[in-house]
Amino acid sequence: MEQILLYVTMSFAILGLGFLTSVPTYGKEDKSLNAQVTVPNDTEISVGPLYHSNIGKVTSIKILNVTGFPRTEVSFTENGTMMGIGYVTNIGTFLETNKSDKTISGQGKGIITTTDGDLVMWTSYDLGQINSDKNEKYRGIIFFDAVSKGKLDFLNNTVGLYTSDVGSNGSSLRQIWQWK
């Protein structure tokens, strides 16, 4: 039952990300970045990303299963910017299942840390699509759990929605919006 609830929540969250496709990208001069967007069920998602990775890189890939649907373990590291915080580092690992229709489902865990050593742990679930250039585009939901008091404590028990682009060379860019 818990897994069904998770899939239903993910579906609504990922549907909500579809409404963000026309949102201005991070860093562009646009007064609408501080506005709120309303998605189904009157759920608000910040238009300006809470987090934006500046540089990201896949650091390792481990093959777990090659029969049926291939499963891999993919680790990454990102340097990014967190709204109201500044520079942060995001590290994580995803267990991914590659489907025959060029989609990928993933479950990840990781940690975002500030330059002062404050940290927040996260768990996420996403769906990805591989395009003809072998680049991957993911949309997902992320759950935050702050383990100590500090700059990232405001994320404790909050939820975000994200997009992530992974190039065929292993480079990655991610944006996270806060789901309020």
PDB file of C-alpha atoms in Angstrom:
ATOM      1  CA  MET A   1       0.000   0.000   0.000  1.00  0.00           C
ATOM      2  CA  GLU A   2       2.865   2.375   0.879  1.00  0.00           C
ATOM      3  CA  GLN A   3       4.432   1.799  -2.556  1.00  0.00           C
ATOM      4  CA  ILE A   4       1.120   2.564  -4.313  1.00  0.00           C
ATOM      5  CA  LEU A   5       0.828   5.836  -2.369  1.00  0.00           C
ATOM      6  CA  LEU A   6       4.385   6.719  -3.374  1.00  0.00           C
ATOM      7  CA  TYR A   7       3.654   6.084  -7.081  1.00  0.00           C
ATOM      8  CA  VAL A   8       0.477   8.185  -6.925  1.00  0.00           C
ATOM      9  CA  THR A   9       2.394  11.034  -5.251  1.00  0.00           C
ATOM     10  CA  MET A  10       5.176  10.769  -7.850  1.00  0.00           C
ATOM     11  CA  SER A  11       2.651  10.879 -10.684  1.00  0.00           C
ATOM     12  CA  PHE A  12       1.093  14.101  -9.410  1.00  0.00           C
ATOM     13  CA  ALA A  13       4.508  15.607  -8.763  1.00  0.00           C
ATOM     14  CA  ILE A  14       5.863  14.758 -12.187  1.00  0.00           C
ATOM     15  CA  LEU A  15       2.644  16.005 -13.775  1.00  0.00           C
ATOM     16  CA  GLY A  16       3.263  19.281 -11.938  1.00  0.00           C
ATOM     17  CA  LEU A  17       6.740  19.503 -13.486  1.00  0.00           C
ATOM     18  CA  GLY A  18       5.123  19.468 -16.919  1.00  0.00           C
ATOM     19  CA  PHE A  19       3.697  22.898 -16.112  1.00  0.00           C
ATOM     20  CA  LEU A  20       7.233  24.202 -15.505  1.00  0.00           C
ATOM     21  CA  THR A  21       8.388  23.745 -19.093  1.00  0.00           C
ATOM     22  CA  SER A  22       7.515  27.347 -19.974  1.00  0.00           C
ATOM     23  CA  VAL A  23       9.077  28.809 -16.822  1.00  0.00           C
ATOM     24  CA  PRO A  24      12.082  31.100 -17.411  1.00  0.00           C
ATOM     25  CA  THR A  25      15.391  29.345 -16.805  1.00  0.00           C
ATOM     26  CA  TYR A  26      17.510  30.051 -13.748  1.00  0.00           C
ATOM     27  CA  GLY A  27      19.723  33.091 -13.948  1.00  0.00           C
ATOM     28  CA  LYS A  28      17.786  35.027 -16.564  1.00  0.00           C
ATOM     29  CA  GLU A  29      16.682  38.544 -15.677  1.00  0.00           C
ATOM     30  CA  ASP A  30      12.952  38.163 -15.226  1.00  0.00           C
ATOM     31  CA  LYS A  31      10.769  39.626 -12.492  1.00  0.00           C
ATOM     32  CA  SER A  32       8.456  36.605 -12.676  1.00  0.00           C
ATOM     33  CA  LEU A  33      11.109  34.388 -11.050  1.00  0.00           C
ATOM     34  CA  ASN A  34       9.846  35.391  -7.606  1.00  0.00           C
ATOM     35  CA  ALA A  35       6.206  34.684  -8.473  1.00  0.00           C
ATOM     36  CA  GLN A  36       4.224  31.564  -7.587  1.00  0.00           C
ATOM     37  CA  VAL A  37       2.642  29.155 -10.065  1.00  0.00           C
ATOM     38  CA  THR A  38      -0.527  27.271  -9.175  1.00  0.00           C
ATOM     39  CA  VAL A  39      -0.785  23.672 -10.341  1.00  0.00           C
ATOM     40  CA  PRO A  40      -3.628  21.154  -9.872  1.00  0.00           C
ATOM     41  CA  ASN A  41      -5.121  20.904  -6.370  1.00  0.00           C
ATOM     42  CA  ASP A  42      -3.958  24.451  -5.561  1.00  0.00           C
ATOM     43  CA  THR A  43      -0.443  23.204  -4.845  1.00  0.00           C
ATOM     44  CA  GLU A  44       2.154  25.948  -5.151  1.00  0.00           C
ATOM     45  CA  ILE A  45       5.591  25.451  -6.609  1.00  0.00           C
ATOM     46  CA  SER A  46       8.171  28.219  -6.469  1.00  0.00           C
ATOM     47  CA  VAL A  47       8.886  29.477  -9.984  1.00  0.00           C
ATOM     48  CA  GLY A  48      12.491  30.316  -9.151  1.00  0.00           C
ATOM     49  CA  PRO A  49      14.497  27.166  -8.451  1.00  0.00           C
ATOM     50  CA  LEU A  50      15.473  26.521  -4.842  1.00  0.00           C
ATOM     51  CA  TYR A  51      18.620  24.787  -6.132  1.00  0.00           C
ATOM     52  CA  HIS A  52      20.552  25.030  -9.382  1.00  0.00           C
ATOM     53  CA  SER A  53      23.648  22.968 -10.143  1.00  0.00           C
ATOM     54  CA  ASN A  54      26.481  24.837 -11.830  1.00  0.00           C
ATOM     55  CA  ILE A  55      28.691  21.836 -12.560  1.00  0.00           C
ATOM     56  CA  GLY A  56      27.732  18.186 -12.242  1.00  0.00           C
ATOM     57  CA  LYS A  57      29.414  14.950 -13.184  1.00  0.00           C
ATOM     58  CA  VAL A  58      28.569  11.258 -13.067  1.00  0.00           C
ATOM     59  CA  THR A  59      31.382   9.780 -10.954  1.00  0.00           C
ATOM     60  CA  SER A  60      30.686   6.055 -11.277  1.00  0.00           C
ATOM     61  CA  ILE A  61      28.379   3.533 -12.894  1.00  0.00           C
ATOM     62  CA  LYS A  62      28.034  -0.006 -11.592  1.00  0.00           C
ATOM     63  CA  ILE A  63      26.038  -2.653 -13.473  1.00  0.00           C
ATOM     64  CA  LEU A  64      23.800  -4.585 -11.079  1.00  0.00           C
ATOM     65  CA  ASN A  65      21.723  -6.720 -13.444  1.00  0.00           C
ATOM     66  CA  VAL A  66      21.763  -7.411 -17.180  1.00  0.00           C
ATOM     67  CA  THR A  67      18.864  -9.847 -17.432  1.00  0.00           C
ATOM     68  CA  GLY A  68      15.327  -8.591 -17.912  1.00  0.00           C
ATOM     69  CA  PHE A  69      15.479  -4.836 -17.484  1.00  0.00           C
ATOM     70  CA  PRO A  70      19.095  -3.747 -16.875  1.00  0.00           C
ATOM     71  CA  ARG A  71      19.712  -2.117 -13.475  1.00  0.00           C
ATOM     72  CA  THR A  72      22.592   0.193 -12.687  1.00  0.00           C
ATOM     73  CA  GLU A  73      23.914   2.141  -9.721  1.00  0.00           C
ATOM     74  CA  VAL A  74      24.904   5.663 -10.781  1.00  0.00           C
ATOM     75  CA  SER A  75      26.744   8.084  -8.469  1.00  0.00           C
ATOM     76  CA  PHE A  76      27.274  11.791  -9.090  1.00  0.00           C
ATOM     77  CA  THR A  77      28.592  14.984  -7.567  1.00  0.00           C
ATOM     78  CA  GLU A  78      27.385  18.532  -8.255  1.00  0.00           C
ATOM     79  CA  ASN A  79      28.463  22.015  -7.273  1.00  0.00           C
ATOM     80  CA  GLY A  80      25.450  24.263  -7.070  1.00  0.00           C
ATOM     81  CA  THR A  81      23.735  27.290  -5.635  1.00  0.00           C
ATOM     82  CA  MET A  82      20.928  27.176  -3.072  1.00  0.00           C
ATOM     83  CA  MET A  83      18.583  30.171  -2.893  1.00  0.00           C
ATOM     84  CA  GLY A  84      19.321  32.192   0.256  1.00  0.00           C
ATOM     85  CA  ILE A  85      22.340  30.008   1.114  1.00  0.00           C
ATOM     86  CA  GLY A  86      24.913  30.322  -1.664  1.00  0.00           C
ATOM     87  CA  TYR A  87      27.286  27.597  -2.802  1.00  0.00           C
ATOM     88  CA  VAL A  88      26.527  23.978  -1.889  1.00  0.00           C
ATOM     89  CA  THR A  89      27.708  20.509  -2.879  1.00  0.00           C
ATOM     90  CA  ASN A  90      25.249  17.751  -3.786  1.00  0.00           C
ATOM     91  CA  ILE A  91      26.345  14.102  -3.871  1.00  0.00           C
ATOM     92  CA  GLY A  92      24.147  11.088  -4.433  1.00  0.00           C
ATOM     93  CA  THR A  93      23.566   7.645  -5.846  1.00  0.00           C
ATOM     94  CA  PHE A  94      20.642   6.383  -7.923  1.00  0.00           C
ATOM     95  CA  LEU A  95      19.496   2.824  -8.567  1.00  0.00           C
ATOM     96  CA  GLU A  96      18.173   2.952 -12.119  1.00  0.00           C
ATOM     97  CA  THR A  97      16.093   0.511 -14.151  1.00  0.00           C
ATOM     98  CA  ASN A  98      16.438   0.889 -17.923  1.00  0.00           C
ATOM     99  CA  LYS A  99      13.215  -0.001 -19.735  1.00  0.00           C
ATOM    100  CA  SER A 100      12.962  -1.197 -23.343  1.00  0.00           C
ATOM    101  CA  ASP A 101      11.094   1.978 -24.402  1.00  0.00           C
ATOM    102  CA  LYS A 102      14.128   4.212 -23.643  1.00  0.00           C
ATOM    103  CA  THR A 103      12.734   5.270 -20.262  1.00  0.00           C
ATOM    104  CA  ILE A 104      14.570   4.997 -16.975  1.00  0.00           C
ATOM    105  CA  SER A 105      13.071   4.856 -13.496  1.00  0.00           C
ATOM    106  CA  GLY A 106      15.310   5.787 -10.588  1.00  0.00           C
ATOM    107  CA  GLN A 107      15.458   5.899  -6.809  1.00  0.00           C
ATOM    108  CA  GLY A 108      18.163   7.995  -5.215  1.00  0.00           C
ATOM    109  CA  LYS A 109      19.664   9.057  -1.908  1.00  0.00           C
ATOM    110  CA  GLY A 110      22.144  11.795  -1.191  1.00  0.00           C
ATOM    111  CA  ILE A 111      23.361  14.751   0.822  1.00  0.00           C
ATOM    112  CA  ILE A 112      23.551  18.489   0.135  1.00  0.00           C
ATOM    113  CA  THR A 113      26.181  20.334   2.205  1.00  0.00           C
ATOM    114  CA  THR A 114      26.975  24.020   2.631  1.00  0.00           C
ATOM    115  CA  THR A 115      30.482  25.458   2.748  1.00  0.00           C
ATOM    116  CA  ASP A 116      29.987  25.729   6.555  1.00  0.00           C
ATOM    117  CA  GLY A 117      29.288  21.993   6.873  1.00  0.00           C
ATOM    118  CA  ASP A 118      25.509  22.178   7.339  1.00  0.00           C
ATOM    119  CA  LEU A 119      23.751  19.329   5.580  1.00  0.00           C
ATOM    120  CA  VAL A 120      20.404  17.976   4.486  1.00  0.00           C
ATOM    121  CA  MET A 121      19.799  14.395   3.403  1.00  0.00           C
ATOM    122  CA  TRP A 122      17.460  13.609   0.541  1.00  0.00           C
ATOM    123  CA  THR A 123      15.611  10.722  -1.034  1.00  0.00           C
ATOM    124  CA  SER A 124      14.192  10.994  -4.534  1.00  0.00           C
ATOM    125  CA  TYR A 125      12.287   9.149  -7.232  1.00  0.00           C
ATOM    126  CA  ASP A 126      12.325  10.031 -10.923  1.00  0.00           C
ATOM    127  CA  LEU A 127      11.489   9.039 -14.457  1.00  0.00           C
ATOM    128  CA  GLY A 128      13.880   9.651 -17.317  1.00  0.00           C
ATOM    129  CA  GLN A 129      13.824   9.620 -21.091  1.00  0.00           C
ATOM    130  CA  ILE A 130      16.792   8.938 -23.389  1.00  0.00           C
ATOM    131  CA  ASN A 131      16.779  11.033 -26.566  1.00  0.00           C
ATOM    132  CA  SER A 132      18.413  10.285 -29.920  1.00  0.00           C
ATOM    133  CA  ASP A 133      21.685  11.992 -28.852  1.00  0.00           C
ATOM    134  CA  LYS A 134      21.964   9.598 -25.860  1.00  0.00           C
ATOM    135  CA  ASN A 135      21.271  12.512 -23.482  1.00  0.00           C
ATOM    136  CA  GLU A 136      18.911  11.831 -20.589  1.00  0.00           C
ATOM    137  CA  LYS A 137      16.187  14.104 -19.174  1.00  0.00           C
ATOM    138  CA  TYR A 138      14.725  13.296 -15.746  1.00  0.00           C
ATOM    139  CA  ARG A 139      11.738  14.662 -13.815  1.00  0.00           C
ATOM    140  CA  GLY A 140      11.313  13.707 -10.208  1.00  0.00           C
ATOM    141  CA  ILE A 141      10.284  14.322  -6.648  1.00  0.00           C
ATOM    142  CA  ILE A 142      12.729  14.823  -3.773  1.00  0.00           C
ATOM    143  CA  PHE A 143      12.122  14.524  -0.013  1.00  0.00           C
ATOM    144  CA  PHE A 144      14.413  16.453   2.354  1.00  0.00           C
ATOM    145  CA  ASP A 145      15.445  15.522   5.907  1.00  0.00           C
ATOM    146  CA  ALA A 146      17.678  18.003   7.765  1.00  0.00           C
ATOM    147  CA  VAL A 147      19.715  16.124  10.360  1.00  0.00           C
ATOM    148  CA  SER A 148      21.027  19.130  12.268  1.00  0.00           C
ATOM    149  CA  LYS A 149      20.101  22.721  12.980  1.00  0.00           C
ATOM    150  CA  GLY A 150      21.699  25.106  10.537  1.00  0.00           C
ATOM    151  CA  LYS A 151      21.209  26.964   7.282  1.00  0.00           C
ATOM    152  CA  LEU A 152      19.454  24.015   5.611  1.00  0.00           C
ATOM    153  CA  ASP A 153      17.059  23.315   8.514  1.00  0.00           C
ATOM    154  CA  PHE A 154      14.255  25.091   6.605  1.00  0.00           C
ATOM    155  CA  LEU A 155      14.221  22.071   4.253  1.00  0.00           C
ATOM    156  CA  ASN A 156      13.442  19.572   7.035  1.00  0.00           C
ATOM    157  CA  ASN A 157      10.420  17.446   6.069  1.00  0.00           C
ATOM    158  CA  THR A 158       9.836  19.370   2.833  1.00  0.00           C
ATOM    159  CA  VAL A 159       9.329  18.198  -0.727  1.00  0.00           C
ATOM    160  CA  GLY A 160      10.755  19.438  -4.005  1.00  0.00           C
ATOM    161  CA  LEU A 161      10.273  18.762  -7.693  1.00  0.00           C
ATOM    162  CA  TYR A 162      13.245  18.639 -10.027  1.00  0.00           C
ATOM    163  CA  THR A 163      14.530  18.287 -13.529  1.00  0.00           C
ATOM    164  CA  SER A 164      17.917  16.854 -14.350  1.00  0.00           C
ATOM    165  CA  ASP A 165      19.729  16.752 -17.675  1.00  0.00           C
ATOM    166  CA  VAL A 166      22.553  14.236 -18.085  1.00  0.00           C
ATOM    167  CA  GLY A 167      24.709  14.506 -21.200  1.00  0.00           C
ATOM    168  CA  SER A 168      26.148  11.538 -23.045  1.00  0.00           C
ATOM    169  CA  ASN A 169      29.557  12.638 -21.670  1.00  0.00           C
ATOM    170  CA  GLY A 170      28.338  12.277 -18.042  1.00  0.00           C
ATOM    171  CA  SER A 171      27.865  15.996 -17.347  1.00  0.00           C
ATOM    172  CA  SER A 172      24.718  16.901 -15.440  1.00  0.00           C
ATOM    173  CA  LEU A 173      22.612  19.937 -14.633  1.00  0.00           C
ATOM    174  CA  ARG A 174      19.794  19.915 -12.080  1.00  0.00           C
ATOM    175  CA  GLN A 175      17.168  22.366 -10.857  1.00  0.00           C
ATOM    176  CA  ILE A 176      14.969  21.843  -7.791  1.00  0.00           C
ATOM    177  CA  TRP A 177      11.777  23.779  -7.080  1.00  0.00           C
ATOM    178  CA  GLN A 178      10.225  23.828  -3.629  1.00  0.00           C
ATOM    179  CA  TRP A 179       6.774  22.272  -3.437  1.00  0.00           C
ATOM    180  CA  LYS A 180       4.856  24.316  -0.887  1.00  0.00           C
TER     181      LYS A 180
END
